[in-house]
Amino acid sequence: PRNRGEGGPGMAAAVVIKGPHTGSPASRANRRAARQEGVQFPEPYTGSVIEKAFTIKDVPTTDVLRSTLEEWGLDTREWGTGNTKDVGKFWKEIKGSEAGLEVWKRTDGKTMVVRVTHVLRAKVSSPDAYARGIFLFNTWQQYGDGRKRIRNGLLSEKLTLEEMPLSKNCHAVCQRAVTEEEMQRIVDSSVRIGTGAPAPEYDPNYRCPLHVVHEEFVDHTVEIEASKSYPGLMTVYHLYT
């Protein structure tokens, strides 16, 4: 269980949910990567264009992906050591449409290999609370073994490349994020996992009582940073609010 809410960069969408005791009030969102009008890349990447976007057909195996990365000047020999992930993990992200691989050409003529991800961050609220500007916030998270960590962010859910452009899939994405992922199981706010208080058992017949009745796009931002998991690789985060 978690005290709801969580963060991520990208397009803004306010999500209103309807539960057993709420009323009701649908909207649109965004489009993909570097050619999109209105998406501003931070310096020194402003003005960059996508020279090539790879699909799983271009990199059908881990070895082909490794060779492709090396062809574009990326040294992967240290991947998989220490706290880093290996090439196979990145290949699985591409195969599962959890991340994309692109080559960008910067305004200075240099090319760079980037990993691309899309993240939804949502302001989740009931219709009544939404009218008053009140939404859920994920203050903490607890794991099944009882460990707890502070989050302090909006509801956040990683998107797949198949769900892009978000403008065509906004409602389905918000519905999945709320009812199938982040808020799938609703428990009393007093619930804590610990000695003598195990995590709730999985019930295959349980159905989340919430559903999304309205979603509204607010913002799309882009953050670019060096990947800690894949040394030498830059990661582009498309954040949708």
PDB file of C-alpha atoms in Angstrom:
ATOM      1  CA  PRO A   1       0.000   0.000   0.000  1.00  0.00           C
ATOM      2  CA  ARG A   2       1.090   3.556  -0.505  1.00  0.00           C
ATOM      3  CA  ASN A   3      -0.165   6.998   0.430  1.00  0.00           C
ATOM      4  CA  ARG A   4      -0.871   7.925  -3.122  1.00  0.00           C
ATOM      5  CA  GLY A   5       0.883  10.189  -5.582  1.00  0.00           C
ATOM      6  CA  GLU A   6       4.232  10.151  -7.361  1.00  0.00           C
ATOM      7  CA  GLY A   7       6.341  12.038  -9.834  1.00  0.00           C
ATOM      8  CA  GLY A   8       7.983  11.913 -13.221  1.00  0.00           C
ATOM      9  CA  PRO A   9       8.741  14.423 -16.020  1.00  0.00           C
ATOM     10  CA  GLY A  10       6.521  14.984 -19.071  1.00  0.00           C
ATOM     11  CA  MET A  11       3.102  15.913 -20.226  1.00  0.00           C
ATOM     12  CA  ALA A  12       0.612  17.110 -17.681  1.00  0.00           C
ATOM     13  CA  ALA A  13      -2.775  15.496 -17.318  1.00  0.00           C
ATOM     14  CA  ALA A  14      -5.113  16.042 -14.438  1.00  0.00           C
ATOM     15  CA  VAL A  15      -6.989  12.834 -13.761  1.00  0.00           C
ATOM     16  CA  VAL A  16     -10.314  12.732 -11.971  1.00  0.00           C
ATOM     17  CA  ILE A  17     -11.382   9.386 -10.571  1.00  0.00           C
ATOM     18  CA  LYS A  18     -14.818   8.222  -9.618  1.00  0.00           C
ATOM     19  CA  GLY A  19     -15.305   5.874  -6.675  1.00  0.00           C
ATOM     20  CA  PRO A  20     -18.254   4.596  -4.673  1.00  0.00           C
ATOM     21  CA  HIS A  21     -18.776   7.996  -3.016  1.00  0.00           C
ATOM     22  CA  THR A  22     -17.812  10.478  -5.737  1.00  0.00           C
ATOM     23  CA  GLY A  23     -19.636  12.275  -8.503  1.00  0.00           C
ATOM     24  CA  SER A  24     -18.468  12.653 -12.067  1.00  0.00           C
ATOM     25  CA  PRO A  25     -17.296  15.260 -14.795  1.00  0.00           C
ATOM     26  CA  ALA A  26     -12.306  13.848 -20.979  1.00  0.00           C
ATOM     27  CA  SER A  27      -9.606  15.312 -22.750  1.00  0.00           C
ATOM     28  CA  ARG A  28      -6.433  14.951 -24.817  1.00  0.00           C
ATOM     29  CA  ALA A  29      -2.654  14.949 -24.646  1.00  0.00           C
ATOM     30  CA  ASN A  30       0.504  14.848 -26.669  1.00  0.00           C
ATOM     31  CA  ARG A  31       2.830  13.498 -29.321  1.00  0.00           C
ATOM     32  CA  ARG A  32       6.193  11.885 -29.641  1.00  0.00           C
ATOM     33  CA  ALA A  33       9.891  13.033 -29.547  1.00  0.00           C
ATOM     34  CA  ALA A  34      12.151  15.604 -31.122  1.00  0.00           C
ATOM     35  CA  ARG A  35      10.155  16.739 -34.122  1.00  0.00           C
ATOM     36  CA  GLN A  36       7.185  17.718 -32.039  1.00  0.00           C
ATOM     37  CA  GLU A  37       6.236  21.361 -32.131  1.00  0.00           C
ATOM     38  CA  GLY A  38       6.291  23.051 -28.774  1.00  0.00           C
ATOM     39  CA  VAL A  39       8.622  20.538 -27.110  1.00  0.00           C
ATOM     40  CA  GLN A  40      11.674  22.422 -25.917  1.00  0.00           C
ATOM     41  CA  PHE A  41      14.880  20.487 -25.346  1.00  0.00           C
ATOM     42  CA  PRO A  42      17.244  21.858 -22.713  1.00  0.00           C
ATOM     43  CA  GLU A  43      20.683  23.199 -23.645  1.00  0.00           C
ATOM     44  CA  PRO A  44      22.954  22.009 -25.186  1.00  0.00           C
ATOM     45  CA  TYR A  45      20.378  19.844 -26.986  1.00  0.00           C
ATOM     46  CA  THR A  46      18.065  22.618 -28.180  1.00  0.00           C
ATOM     47  CA  GLY A  47      17.527  22.254 -31.927  1.00  0.00           C
ATOM     48  CA  SER A  48      18.624  18.609 -32.042  1.00  0.00           C
ATOM     49  CA  VAL A  49      16.904  16.361 -34.561  1.00  0.00           C
ATOM     50  CA  ILE A  50      16.423  12.612 -34.684  1.00  0.00           C
ATOM     51  CA  GLU A  51      18.797  11.167 -37.252  1.00  0.00           C
ATOM     52  CA  LYS A  52      17.667   7.583 -36.698  1.00  0.00           C
ATOM     53  CA  ALA A  53      15.094   5.845 -34.499  1.00  0.00           C
ATOM     54  CA  PHE A  54      15.674   2.113 -33.999  1.00  0.00           C
ATOM     55  CA  THR A  55      13.039  -0.580 -33.601  1.00  0.00           C
ATOM     56  CA  ILE A  56      13.383  -4.141 -32.385  1.00  0.00           C
ATOM     57  CA  LYS A  57      13.674  -5.165 -36.052  1.00  0.00           C
ATOM     58  CA  ASP A  58      16.878  -3.114 -36.273  1.00  0.00           C
ATOM     59  CA  VAL A  59      18.319  -4.725 -33.127  1.00  0.00           C
ATOM     60  CA  PRO A  60      16.760  -8.224 -33.024  1.00  0.00           C
ATOM     61  CA  THR A  61      19.306  -9.614 -30.531  1.00  0.00           C
ATOM     62  CA  THR A  62      21.466  -8.401 -27.669  1.00  0.00           C
ATOM     63  CA  ASP A  63      24.599  -8.875 -29.773  1.00  0.00           C
ATOM     64  CA  VAL A  64      23.209  -6.751 -32.612  1.00  0.00           C
ATOM     65  CA  LEU A  65      22.291  -4.031 -30.111  1.00  0.00           C
ATOM     66  CA  ARG A  66      25.804  -4.129 -28.637  1.00  0.00           C
ATOM     67  CA  SER A  67      27.359  -3.833 -32.104  1.00  0.00           C
ATOM     68  CA  THR A  68      24.990  -0.981 -33.006  1.00  0.00           C
ATOM     69  CA  LEU A  69      25.876   0.971 -29.875  1.00  0.00           C
ATOM     70  CA  GLU A  70      29.582   0.468 -30.530  1.00  0.00           C
ATOM     71  CA  GLU A  71      29.185   1.584 -34.153  1.00  0.00           C
ATOM     72  CA  TRP A  72      27.821   4.871 -32.846  1.00  0.00           C
ATOM     73  CA  GLY A  73      30.762   5.296 -30.497  1.00  0.00           C
ATOM     74  CA  LEU A  74      29.327   3.932 -27.240  1.00  0.00           C
ATOM     75  CA  ASP A  75      31.637   1.723 -25.162  1.00  0.00           C
ATOM     76  CA  THR A  76      29.567  -0.939 -23.391  1.00  0.00           C
ATOM     77  CA  ARG A  77      32.400  -3.005 -21.919  1.00  0.00           C
ATOM     78  CA  GLU A  78      31.707  -1.761 -18.383  1.00  0.00           C
ATOM     79  CA  TRP A  79      27.952  -2.316 -18.597  1.00  0.00           C
ATOM     80  CA  GLY A  80      26.732  -4.932 -16.155  1.00  0.00           C
ATOM     81  CA  THR A  81      29.469  -4.293 -13.578  1.00  0.00           C
ATOM     82  CA  GLY A  82      28.864  -2.802 -10.153  1.00  0.00           C
ATOM     83  CA  ASN A  83      25.432  -1.159 -10.010  1.00  0.00           C
ATOM     84  CA  THR A  84      25.109  -0.841 -13.791  1.00  0.00           C
ATOM     85  CA  LYS A  85      22.897  -2.895 -16.094  1.00  0.00           C
ATOM     86  CA  ASP A  86      24.107  -4.966 -19.020  1.00  0.00           C
ATOM     87  CA  VAL A  87      23.242  -4.618 -22.701  1.00  0.00           C
ATOM     88  CA  GLY A  88      20.740  -7.452 -22.395  1.00  0.00           C
ATOM     89  CA  LYS A  89      18.663  -5.430 -19.941  1.00  0.00           C
ATOM     90  CA  PHE A  90      18.495  -2.492 -22.351  1.00  0.00           C
ATOM     91  CA  TRP A  91      17.555  -4.863 -25.171  1.00  0.00           C
ATOM     92  CA  LYS A  92      14.670  -6.203 -23.066  1.00  0.00           C
ATOM     93  CA  GLU A  93      13.461  -2.608 -22.525  1.00  0.00           C
ATOM     94  CA  ILE A  94      13.432  -2.068 -26.296  1.00  0.00           C
ATOM     95  CA  LYS A  95      11.760  -5.426 -26.955  1.00  0.00           C
ATOM     96  CA  GLY A  96       9.083  -4.660 -24.363  1.00  0.00           C
ATOM     97  CA  SER A  97       8.556  -1.119 -25.751  1.00  0.00           C
ATOM     98  CA  GLU A  98       9.557   0.305 -22.362  1.00  0.00           C
ATOM     99  CA  ALA A  99      12.317   2.419 -23.939  1.00  0.00           C
ATOM    100  CA  GLY A 100      13.490   3.508 -27.348  1.00  0.00           C
ATOM    101  CA  LEU A 101      16.907   3.935 -28.959  1.00  0.00           C
ATOM    102  CA  GLU A 102      17.580   6.995 -31.080  1.00  0.00           C
ATOM    103  CA  VAL A 103      20.533   8.804 -32.603  1.00  0.00           C
ATOM    104  CA  TRP A 104      20.322  12.587 -32.394  1.00  0.00           C
ATOM    105  CA  LYS A 105      22.206  15.152 -34.440  1.00  0.00           C
ATOM    106  CA  ARG A 106      22.962  18.300 -32.466  1.00  0.00           C
ATOM    107  CA  THR A 107      23.238  21.791 -33.887  1.00  0.00           C
ATOM    108  CA  ASP A 108      27.036  21.589 -33.583  1.00  0.00           C
ATOM    109  CA  GLY A 109      26.998  18.632 -35.987  1.00  0.00           C
ATOM    110  CA  LYS A 110      27.834  16.011 -33.363  1.00  0.00           C
ATOM    111  CA  THR A 111      25.730  12.882 -33.009  1.00  0.00           C
ATOM    112  CA  MET A 112      24.694  11.245 -29.754  1.00  0.00           C
ATOM    113  CA  VAL A 113      23.005   7.978 -28.855  1.00  0.00           C
ATOM    114  CA  VAL A 114      20.037   8.372 -26.516  1.00  0.00           C
ATOM    115  CA  ARG A 115      17.662   6.125 -24.615  1.00  0.00           C
ATOM    116  CA  VAL A 116      14.114   7.474 -24.726  1.00  0.00           C
ATOM    117  CA  THR A 117      11.425   6.895 -22.113  1.00  0.00           C
ATOM    118  CA  HIS A 118       7.931   8.291 -21.562  1.00  0.00           C
ATOM    119  CA  VAL A 119       6.454   8.860 -18.103  1.00  0.00           C
ATOM    120  CA  LEU A 120       2.967   9.901 -17.022  1.00  0.00           C
ATOM    121  CA  ARG A 121       2.645  11.916 -13.833  1.00  0.00           C
ATOM    122  CA  ALA A 122      -0.911  12.557 -12.785  1.00  0.00           C
ATOM    123  CA  LYS A 123      -2.780  14.741 -10.342  1.00  0.00           C
ATOM    124  CA  VAL A 124      -5.397  12.253  -9.195  1.00  0.00           C
ATOM    125  CA  SER A 125      -8.523  13.597  -7.537  1.00  0.00           C
ATOM    126  CA  SER A 126     -12.246  13.053  -7.033  1.00  0.00           C
ATOM    127  CA  PRO A 127     -14.517  15.456  -8.933  1.00  0.00           C
ATOM    128  CA  ASP A 128     -15.373  17.429  -5.781  1.00  0.00           C
ATOM    129  CA  ALA A 129     -11.757  17.710  -4.628  1.00  0.00           C
ATOM    130  CA  TYR A 130     -10.618  18.605  -8.164  1.00  0.00           C
ATOM    131  CA  ALA A 131     -12.917  21.623  -8.170  1.00  0.00           C
ATOM    132  CA  ARG A 132     -11.109  22.794  -5.022  1.00  0.00           C
ATOM    133  CA  GLY A 133      -7.622  22.156  -6.434  1.00  0.00           C
ATOM    134  CA  ILE A 134      -6.935  19.179  -4.156  1.00  0.00           C
ATOM    135  CA  PHE A 135      -5.231  16.019  -5.415  1.00  0.00           C
ATOM    136  CA  LEU A 136      -3.514  12.912  -4.076  1.00  0.00           C
ATOM    137  CA  PHE A 137       0.183  12.946  -3.186  1.00  0.00           C
ATOM    138  CA  ASN A 138       2.381   9.869  -2.761  1.00  0.00           C
ATOM    139  CA  THR A 139       4.198  10.672   0.485  1.00  0.00           C
ATOM    140  CA  TRP A 140       5.644   7.222   1.183  1.00  0.00           C
ATOM    141  CA  GLN A 141       5.850   3.688  -0.139  1.00  0.00           C
ATOM    142  CA  GLN A 142       6.163   0.398   1.731  1.00  0.00           C
ATOM    143  CA  TYR A 143       7.470  -2.852   0.301  1.00  0.00           C
ATOM    144  CA  GLY A 144       6.128  -6.319   1.035  1.00  0.00           C
ATOM    145  CA  ASP A 145       8.993  -7.001   3.449  1.00  0.00           C
ATOM    146  CA  GLY A 146       8.070  -3.945   5.513  1.00  0.00           C
ATOM    147  CA  ARG A 147      10.789  -1.587   4.262  1.00  0.00           C
ATOM    148  CA  LYS A 148       9.569   1.966   3.770  1.00  0.00           C
ATOM    149  CA  ARG A 149      10.829   4.874   1.680  1.00  0.00           C
ATOM    150  CA  ILE A 150       9.788   8.487   1.291  1.00  0.00           C
ATOM    151  CA  ARG A 151       8.505   9.484  -2.174  1.00  0.00           C
ATOM    152  CA  ASN A 152       6.735  12.877  -1.998  1.00  0.00           C
ATOM    153  CA  GLY A 153       5.533  13.086  -5.578  1.00  0.00           C
ATOM    154  CA  LEU A 154       2.603  12.677  -7.926  1.00  0.00           C
ATOM    155  CA  LEU A 155       1.327   9.347  -9.167  1.00  0.00           C
ATOM    156  CA  SER A 156       3.870   8.254 -11.777  1.00  0.00           C
ATOM    157  CA  GLU A 157       3.632   5.497 -14.367  1.00  0.00           C
ATOM    158  CA  LYS A 158       6.057   4.474 -17.105  1.00  0.00           C
ATOM    159  CA  LEU A 159       4.451   4.411 -20.555  1.00  0.00           C
ATOM    160  CA  THR A 160       5.151   2.103 -23.467  1.00  0.00           C
ATOM    161  CA  LEU A 161       6.027   3.281 -26.961  1.00  0.00           C
ATOM    162  CA  GLU A 162       2.781   1.694 -28.202  1.00  0.00           C
ATOM    163  CA  GLU A 163       0.888   4.200 -26.044  1.00  0.00           C
ATOM    164  CA  MET A 164       2.387   7.083 -28.012  1.00  0.00           C
ATOM    165  CA  PRO A 165       1.126   9.517 -29.150  1.00  0.00           C
ATOM    166  CA  LEU A 166      -0.544  10.116 -25.821  1.00  0.00           C
ATOM    167  CA  SER A 167      -3.215  12.266 -27.450  1.00  0.00           C
ATOM    168  CA  LYS A 168      -4.788   9.108 -28.876  1.00  0.00           C
ATOM    169  CA  ASN A 169      -4.424   7.009 -25.747  1.00  0.00           C
ATOM    170  CA  CYS A 170      -4.752   9.432 -22.845  1.00  0.00           C
ATOM    171  CA  HIS A 171      -7.884   7.952 -21.296  1.00  0.00           C
ATOM    172  CA  ALA A 172      -6.684   4.343 -21.586  1.00  0.00           C
ATOM    173  CA  VAL A 173      -3.275   5.291 -20.150  1.00  0.00           C
ATOM    174  CA  CYS A 174      -4.806   7.097 -17.171  1.00  0.00           C
ATOM    175  CA  GLN A 175      -7.233   4.257 -16.568  1.00  0.00           C
ATOM    176  CA  ARG A 176      -4.392   1.719 -16.587  1.00  0.00           C
ATOM    177  CA  ALA A 177      -2.179   3.824 -14.325  1.00  0.00           C
ATOM    178  CA  VAL A 178      -4.901   4.340 -11.733  1.00  0.00           C
ATOM    179  CA  THR A 179      -6.886   1.104 -11.700  1.00  0.00           C
ATOM    180  CA  GLU A 180      -4.359  -1.528 -12.853  1.00  0.00           C
ATOM    181  CA  GLU A 181      -1.048  -0.221 -11.533  1.00  0.00           C
ATOM    182  CA  GLU A 182      -0.561   2.490  -8.906  1.00  0.00           C
ATOM    183  CA  MET A 183      -3.949   2.358  -7.155  1.00  0.00           C
ATOM    184  CA  GLN A 184      -5.120  -1.124  -8.094  1.00  0.00           C
ATOM    185  CA  ARG A 185      -5.694  -2.187  -4.488  1.00  0.00           C
ATOM    186  CA  ILE A 186      -7.455   0.240  -2.136  1.00  0.00           C
ATOM    187  CA  VAL A 187      -6.956  -0.208   1.621  1.00  0.00           C
ATOM    188  CA  ASP A 188      -7.591   1.935   4.683  1.00  0.00           C
ATOM    189  CA  SER A 189      -5.003   4.682   5.222  1.00  0.00           C
ATOM    190  CA  SER A 190      -4.136   3.175   8.611  1.00  0.00           C
ATOM    191  CA  VAL A 191      -2.780  -0.055   7.052  1.00  0.00           C
ATOM    192  CA  ARG A 192       0.910  -0.701   7.792  1.00  0.00           C
ATOM    193  CA  ILE A 193       3.012  -3.770   6.993  1.00  0.00           C
ATOM    194  CA  GLY A 194       5.081  -5.128   9.856  1.00  0.00           C
ATOM    195  CA  THR A 195       5.409  -7.817  12.500  1.00  0.00           C
ATOM    196  CA  GLY A 196       2.023  -9.446  12.877  1.00  0.00           C
ATOM    197  CA  ALA A 197       0.636  -7.320  10.032  1.00  0.00           C
ATOM    198  CA  PRO A 198       1.544  -8.975   6.698  1.00  0.00           C
ATOM    199  CA  ALA A 199       0.878  -7.450   3.304  1.00  0.00           C
ATOM    200  CA  PRO A 200      -2.673  -8.023   2.019  1.00  0.00           C
ATOM    201  CA  GLU A 201      -2.977 -11.315   0.167  1.00  0.00           C
ATOM    202  CA  TYR A 202      -3.527 -11.284  -3.568  1.00  0.00           C
ATOM    203  CA  ASP A 203      -7.164 -11.774  -4.472  1.00  0.00           C
ATOM    204  CA  PRO A 204      -7.703 -12.626  -8.170  1.00  0.00           C
ATOM    205  CA  ASN A 205     -11.376 -11.691  -7.837  1.00  0.00           C
ATOM    206  CA  TYR A 206     -10.713  -8.199  -6.456  1.00  0.00           C
ATOM    207  CA  ARG A 207     -11.622  -5.338  -8.777  1.00  0.00           C
ATOM    208  CA  CYS A 208     -10.510  -1.783  -8.189  1.00  0.00           C
ATOM    209  CA  PRO A 209     -13.614   0.315  -7.357  1.00  0.00           C
ATOM    210  CA  LEU A 210     -12.179   3.414  -9.062  1.00  0.00           C
ATOM    211  CA  HIS A 211     -12.499   4.535 -12.640  1.00  0.00           C
ATOM    212  CA  VAL A 212     -11.299   7.578 -14.545  1.00  0.00           C
ATOM    213  CA  VAL A 213     -14.126   9.917 -15.564  1.00  0.00           C
ATOM    214  CA  HIS A 214     -12.086  12.858 -16.856  1.00  0.00           C
ATOM    215  CA  GLU A 215      -8.489  13.539 -17.881  1.00  0.00           C
ATOM    216  CA  GLU A 216      -6.927  16.858 -18.873  1.00  0.00           C
ATOM    217  CA  PHE A 217      -3.518  17.474 -20.429  1.00  0.00           C
ATOM    218  CA  VAL A 218      -1.503  20.161 -18.659  1.00  0.00           C
ATOM    219  CA  ASP A 219       2.129  20.006 -19.732  1.00  0.00           C
ATOM    220  CA  HIS A 220       4.851  18.115 -21.583  1.00  0.00           C
ATOM    221  CA  THR A 221       8.446  18.625 -20.525  1.00  0.00           C
ATOM    222  CA  VAL A 222      11.699  16.914 -21.421  1.00  0.00           C
ATOM    223  CA  GLU A 223      14.606  16.110 -19.133  1.00  0.00           C
ATOM    224  CA  ILE A 224      17.933  14.736 -20.371  1.00  0.00           C
ATOM    225  CA  GLU A 225      20.567  13.250 -18.123  1.00  0.00           C
ATOM    226  CA  ALA A 226      23.418  10.747 -18.146  1.00  0.00           C
ATOM    227  CA  SER A 227      22.171   7.269 -17.340  1.00  0.00           C
ATOM    228  CA  LYS A 228      23.427   5.747 -14.108  1.00  0.00           C
ATOM    229  CA  SER A 229      22.367   2.286 -15.252  1.00  0.00           C
ATOM    230  CA  TYR A 230      24.002   2.476 -18.690  1.00  0.00           C
ATOM    231  CA  PRO A 231      27.319   4.411 -18.494  1.00  0.00           C
ATOM    232  CA  GLY A 232      27.934   6.770 -21.406  1.00  0.00           C
ATOM    233  CA  LEU A 233      24.313   6.659 -22.565  1.00  0.00           C
ATOM    234  CA  MET A 234      22.102   9.727 -22.269  1.00  0.00           C
ATOM    235  CA  THR A 235      18.469   9.165 -21.266  1.00  0.00           C
ATOM    236  CA  VAL A 236      15.655  11.399 -22.489  1.00  0.00           C
ATOM    237  CA  TYR A 237      12.620  11.544 -20.202  1.00  0.00           C
ATOM    238  CA  HIS A 238       9.388  12.736 -21.809  1.00  0.00           C
ATOM    239  CA  LEU A 239       7.279  13.755 -18.839  1.00  0.00           C
ATOM    240  CA  TYR A 240       3.552  14.118 -19.292  1.00  0.00           C
ATOM    241  CA  THR A 241       1.454  15.788 -16.580  1.00  0.00           C
TER     242      THR A 241
END
